[in-house]
Coordinates of C-alpha atoms in Angstrom, one line a residue:
X1 CA 252.2 332.7 207.1
X2 CA 255.6 333.8 208.4
X3 CA 256.5 333.4 212.1
X4 CA 256.6 337.2 212.6
X5 CA 253.1 337.5 211.3
X6 CA 251.8 334.6 213.4
X7 CA 252.9 336.2 216.7
X8 CA 250.3 339.1 216.7
X9 CA 247.6 336.5 215.8
X10 CA 248.6 334.2 218.7
X11 CA 248.6 337.2 221.1
X12 CA 245.1 338.2 219.9
X13 CA 243.9 334.6 220.3
X14 CA 245.4 334.3 223.8
X15 CA 243.8 337.6 224.9
X16 CA 240.5 336.6 223.4
X17 CA 240.5 333.3 225.3
X18 CA 241.3 335.1 228.6
X19 CA 238.4 337.6 228.0
X20 CA 236.1 334.7 227.1
X21 CA 237.0 332.7 230.2
X22 CA 236.7 335.8 232.4
X23 CA 233.3 336.6 230.8
X24 CA 232.2 333.0 231.3
X25 CA 233.2 333.1 235.0
X26 CA 231.2 336.3 235.6
X27 CA 228.2 334.9 233.7
X28 CA 228.4 331.8 235.8
X29 CA 228.5 333.8 239.0
X30 CA 225.6 335.9 237.8
X31 CA 223.4 332.8 237.7
X32 CA 225.1 330.9 240.5
X33 CA 223.8 328.7 242.0
X34 CA 221.5 326.9 239.6
X35 CA 221.5 323.6 241.5
X36 CA 222.0 322.3 245.1
X37 CA 225.3 323.2 246.9
X38 CA 227.0 320.6 249.0
X39 CA 228.9 321.5 252.2
X40 CA 231.3 318.7 253.2
X41 CA 231.8 318.3 257.0
X42 CA 235.1 316.4 257.5
X43 CA 233.8 314.8 260.7
X44 CA 231.0 312.4 261.7
X45 CA 227.5 313.8 262.3
X46 CA 226.7 315.1 265.8
X47 CA 229.8 317.1 266.5
X48 CA 230.3 320.8 266.7
X49 CA 231.4 321.4 263.1
X50 CA 228.4 319.4 261.9
X51 CA 225.9 321.2 264.1
X52 CA 227.0 324.6 263.0
X53 CA 227.3 323.7 259.4
X54 CA 223.6 322.5 259.5
X55 CA 222.5 325.8 261.1
X56 CA 224.4 327.9 258.5
X57 CA 223.0 325.7 255.7
X58 CA 219.4 326.5 256.8
X59 CA 220.0 330.2 256.3
X60 CA 222.1 329.8 253.1
X61 CA 219.2 328.0 251.4
X62 CA 217.2 331.2 251.7
X63 CA 220.0 333.6 250.8
X64 CA 221.3 331.5 247.8
X65 CA 217.8 330.4 246.7
X66 CA 219.0 326.8 246.4
X67 CA 219.2 323.6 248.5
X68 CA 222.3 323.4 250.6
X69 CA 223.1 319.8 251.5
X70 CA 225.4 318.6 254.3
X71 CA 227.6 315.6 253.6
X72 CA 229.7 314.0 256.4
X73 CA 233.1 312.6 255.4
X74 CA 234.9 311.8 258.6
X75 CA 238.3 310.2 259.2
X76 CA 241.9 311.0 258.8
X77 CA 241.9 313.9 261.3
X78 CA 239.5 315.8 258.9
X79 CA 241.8 315.2 255.9
X80 CA 239.5 312.7 254.1
X81 CA 236.7 315.3 253.8
X82 CA 239.0 318.1 253.0
X83 CA 240.8 316.2 250.3
X84 CA 237.4 315.3 248.8
X85 CA 236.7 319.0 248.4
X86 CA 240.1 319.7 247.0
X87 CA 239.5 317.1 244.3
X88 CA 236.0 318.4 243.5
X89 CA 235.2 320.6 240.5
X90 CA 236.0 324.3 241.2
X91 CA 232.5 325.5 240.4
X92 CA 231.2 326.5 243.8
X93 CA 228.9 323.5 244.2
X94 CA 231.2 321.5 246.7
X95 CA 232.4 323.5 249.7
X96 CA 234.2 322.6 252.9
X97 CA 233.1 323.6 256.4
X98 CA 236.6 323.3 257.8
X99 CA 238.0 323.6 261.3
X100 CA 241.5 324.7 262.3
X101 CA 242.8 321.1 262.4
X102 CA 242.6 320.1 258.7
X103 CA 243.3 323.6 257.4
X104 CA 245.9 325.1 259.8
X105 CA 247.4 322.4 262.1
X106 CA 247.7 319.2 260.0
X107 CA 250.5 320.4 257.7
X108 CA 252.8 320.7 260.8
X109 CA 251.8 317.2 262.1
X110 CA 251.5 315.1 259.0
X111 CA 253.9 317.0 256.8
X112 CA 254.8 314.9 253.7
X113 CA 251.9 312.6 254.4
X114 CA 249.5 315.4 253.5
X115 CA 247.9 314.8 250.1
X116 CA 246.8 318.5 249.8
X117 CA 248.2 321.9 250.8
X118 CA 245.5 323.8 252.6
X119 CA 246.9 327.3 251.9
X120 CA 247.1 326.7 248.2
X121 CA 244.5 324.0 247.4
X122 CA 241.6 325.6 249.3
X123 CA 240.2 329.0 248.8
X124 CA 239.0 330.8 252.0
X125 CA 235.5 332.1 251.7
X126 CA 234.8 333.4 255.3
X127 CA 235.4 332.5 258.9
X128 CA 232.1 331.5 260.4
X129 CA 232.6 331.1 264.1
X130 CA 235.3 330.9 266.8
X131 CA 234.7 328.0 269.2
X132 CA 236.2 327.4 272.6
X133 CA 236.4 323.8 273.6
X134 CA 235.0 322.4 276.8
X135 CA 236.8 319.9 279.1
X136 CA 234.3 317.3 280.1
X137 CA 234.7 314.2 282.3
X138 CA 232.6 311.3 283.4
X139 CA 230.5 312.6 286.4
X140 CA 231.4 309.6 288.5
X141 CA 235.1 310.4 288.6
X142 CA 236.6 312.0 291.7
X143 CA 237.7 315.3 290.1
X144 CA 235.3 318.1 289.8
X145 CA 237.7 320.9 288.9
X146 CA 240.6 321.3 286.5
X147 CA 243.0 321.6 289.5
X148 CA 241.6 318.3 290.9
X149 CA 242.1 316.7 287.5
X150 CA 245.7 317.8 287.3
X151 CA 246.4 316.6 290.9
X152 CA 244.9 313.2 289.9
X153 CA 247.0 313.1 286.7
X154 CA 250.2 313.9 288.6
X155 CA 249.4 311.1 291.1
X156 CA 248.4 308.6 288.3
X157 CA 250.7 309.2 285.3
X158 CA 249.2 308.2 282.0
X159 CA 245.9 307.0 283.5
X160 CA 243.9 310.0 282.4
X161 CA 242.9 309.2 278.8
X162 CA 241.4 312.1 276.7
X163 CA 239.6 311.7 273.5
X164 CA 239.7 314.0 270.5
X165 CA 238.4 314.1 266.9
X166 CA 241.8 313.0 265.6
X167 CA 245.6 313.4 265.7
X168 CA 246.8 317.0 265.4
X169 CA 243.5 318.8 265.6
X170 CA 242.9 321.7 268.1
X171 CA 241.5 319.3 270.6
X172 CA 244.7 317.2 270.5
X173 CA 246.7 320.4 270.8
X174 CA 244.6 321.4 273.8
X175 CA 245.5 318.2 275.5
X176 CA 249.2 318.5 274.7
X177 CA 249.3 322.1 275.8
X178 CA 247.6 321.1 279.1
X179 CA 250.0 318.3 279.7
X180 CA 253.1 320.4 279.0
X181 CA 251.9 323.4 281.0
X182 CA 250.9 321.4 284.0
X183 CA 253.8 318.9 283.6
X184 CA 251.6 315.8 283.7
X185 CA 251.3 312.7 281.5
X186 CA 247.9 312.4 279.6
X187 CA 247.1 309.6 277.2
X188 CA 245.7 310.7 273.8
X189 CA 242.9 308.6 272.2
X190 CA 241.9 309.8 268.7
X191 CA 238.4 309.3 267.3
X192 CA 236.6 310.0 264.0
X193 CA 234.2 312.6 265.5
X194 CA 232.9 314.2 268.7
X195 CA 229.9 312.0 269.2
X196 CA 231.9 308.8 269.7
X197 CA 234.4 310.3 272.1
X198 CA 231.5 311.7 274.2
X199 CA 229.8 308.3 274.3
X200 CA 233.1 306.8 275.5
X201 CA 233.4 309.4 278.3
X202 CA 229.8 308.6 279.3
X203 CA 230.6 304.9 279.2
X204 CA 233.8 305.2 281.2
X205 CA 236.1 304.0 278.4
X206 CA 238.1 307.3 278.6
X207 CA 238.2 309.8 281.4
X208 CA 237.8 313.1 279.6
X209 CA 237.6 314.9 276.3
X210 CA 238.1 318.3 274.8
X211 CA 235.0 319.0 272.7
X212 CA 233.1 322.0 271.3
X213 CA 230.3 323.4 273.5
X214 CA 227.9 322.6 270.6
X215 CA 228.8 318.9 270.7
X216 CA 228.7 318.6 274.5
X217 CA 225.8 321.0 275.5
X218 CA 223.0 318.5 275.6
X219 CA 225.1 315.9 277.4
X220 CA 226.1 318.5 280.0
X221 CA 222.4 319.5 280.5
X222 CA 221.4 315.9 280.9
X223 CA 224.1 315.3 283.5
X224 CA 225.8 312.6 281.4
X225 CA 229.1 314.4 281.5
X226 CA 230.6 317.1 283.8
X227 CA 232.0 320.2 282.3
X228 CA 235.0 321.3 284.4
X229 CA 236.6 324.0 282.2
X230 CA 236.4 326.0 279.0
X231 CA 239.4 326.8 276.9
X232 CA 238.7 330.4 276.0
X233 CA 240.9 333.1 277.5
X234 CA 238.7 333.8 280.5
X235 CA 235.1 332.9 281.1
X236 CA 233.0 332.7 278.0
X237 CA 229.7 334.6 277.7
X238 CA 228.5 331.6 275.8
X239 CA 228.8 329.4 279.0
X240 CA 229.2 331.7 282.0
X241 CA 228.6 328.8 284.4
X242 CA 231.7 326.9 283.2
X243 CA 235.0 328.1 284.7
X244 CA 237.8 329.0 282.4
X245 CA 240.9 326.7 282.5
X246 CA 242.7 330.0 282.1
X247 CA 241.8 330.9 285.7
X248 CA 242.8 327.6 287.3
X249 CA 245.8 327.6 289.7
X250 CA 247.5 324.8 288.0
X251 CA 247.1 326.1 284.4
X252 CA 247.1 329.9 284.8
X253 CA 246.8 331.7 281.5
X254 CA 245.9 328.5 279.5
X255 CA 243.8 329.1 276.3
X256 CA 243.3 327.6 272.9
X257 CA 240.2 328.0 270.7
X258 CA 239.0 326.2 267.6
X259 CA 237.3 327.9 264.7
X260 CA 235.2 326.8 261.7
X261 CA 235.1 328.5 258.3
X262 CA 233.9 327.9 254.7
X263 CA 236.3 327.0 251.9
X264 CA 236.1 326.3 248.2
X265 CA 238.4 324.3 245.9
X266 CA 241.4 326.0 244.3
X267 CA 240.4 327.7 241.0
X268 CA 236.9 328.5 242.0
X269 CA 236.1 331.7 240.0
X270 CA 236.6 334.9 242.1
X271 CA 233.0 336.1 241.4
X272 CA 231.6 332.9 242.9
X273 CA 233.8 333.2 245.9
X274 CA 232.6 336.8 246.3
X275 CA 229.0 335.6 246.0
X276 CA 229.5 332.9 248.6
X277 CA 231.3 335.4 250.9
X278 CA 228.4 337.8 250.6
X279 CA 225.9 335.0 251.3
X280 CA 227.8 334.0 254.5
X281 CA 228.1 337.6 255.7
X282 CA 224.4 338.2 255.0
X283 CA 223.5 335.0 256.9
X284 CA 225.6 335.9 259.9
X285 CA 223.9 339.2 260.2
X286 CA 220.6 337.5 260.8
X287 CA 219.8 337.7 264.6
X288 CA 218.1 334.3 264.6
X289 CA 221.1 332.5 263.0
X290 CA 223.5 334.4 265.3
X291 CA 221.5 333.3 268.3
X292 CA 221.5 329.7 267.2
X293 CA 225.3 329.7 266.7
X294 CA 225.8 331.3 270.1
X295 CA 223.5 328.7 271.6
X296 CA 225.8 326.0 270.1
X297 CA 228.8 327.7 271.6
X298 CA 230.1 329.6 268.6
X299 CA 230.9 333.3 268.3
X300 CA 229.9 334.5 264.8
X301 CA 233.1 336.0 263.2
X302 CA 232.5 337.0 259.5
X303 CA 235.5 338.0 257.4
X304 CA 236.3 338.8 253.8
X305 CA 238.3 336.1 251.9
X306 CA 241.4 338.2 252.3
X307 CA 241.0 338.7 256.1
X308 CA 240.3 335.0 256.5
X309 CA 243.4 334.1 254.6
X310 CA 245.5 336.3 256.8
X311 CA 243.8 334.9 259.9
X312 CA 244.6 331.4 258.8
X313 CA 248.3 332.3 258.4
X314 CA 248.5 333.7 261.9
X315 CA 246.7 330.7 263.4
X316 CA 249.0 328.3 261.5
X317 CA 252.0 330.0 263.0
X318 CA 250.6 329.7 266.5
X319 CA 249.5 326.1 266.1
X320 CA 252.8 325.2 264.5
X321 CA 254.7 326.4 267.6
X322 CA 252.6 324.1 269.8
X323 CA 253.1 321.1 267.5
X324 CA 256.9 321.7 267.4
X325 CA 257.2 322.2 271.2
X326 CA 255.1 319.2 272.0
X327 CA 256.7 317.1 269.3
X328 CA 253.3 316.0 268.0
X329 CA 253.5 313.3 265.3
X330 CA 250.9 311.2 263.6
X331 CA 251.7 308.5 266.1
X332 CA 250.8 310.6 269.2

């Protein structure tokens, strides 16, 4: 066969393979899921991301008609779990319940050390909740308000240690923003998850932590830690009894919120992403689920994949400015 005669055949075969692949993807989405779905939480059990992922999974089991399993893969400021999802088959059966840290902040902190690119290696499915952090301290310490904490920090440079779930995540940025805005020296102590940092606040090993309301609520109720501020822009309806750092005299206008969303590996067929997005949106419409998320300190915030992608870009730009101004590096 002459080359000129082969070209139409090659074009036909290429077109046929595209149609076949597309048809297979739609067929797969039509039956998806046929086995359990795993949601990877890139932090240890007991923290805010973990708690909300488990609540969402309960509803998704009903909506998807399959088991939804939570797998905790903590460490590396959320990057170990995120990277595991990036490397997983792009078939909709391994998902990430990601926070702002490993998806919007870490590229600015870790740069070339990153082994994945969040905006290209992860496919946004939907934002799930926005989550303000709570500033909690050991109840035996002398400061009972944010202003008293700042006064103590000014008088005792570096002696206020604050724990976070890892370098460069929104909790770390919350501490750096506080230190810069109040012109005080705070010492950062990174952990693998919220539960350990809370235990160390209770035990007196560190003075305070920034943590999601979900992770701290029971400790606050039990009087094991004292909540002195919430990082939302103004008082939060989720915790009206906790004053906003925003309103304190020493940190006027301060605010920084975290958020959690669902992601799939790059290359996941669009019909499966659409199916998952529809499942999340349907789940978040359920009043019982919404009430549980609010009780955990999260504001349900469903989005389309396109809206979520745009939201991440905006948040990345905001967090990137804080990282640059505070000169945050992996060694902070």
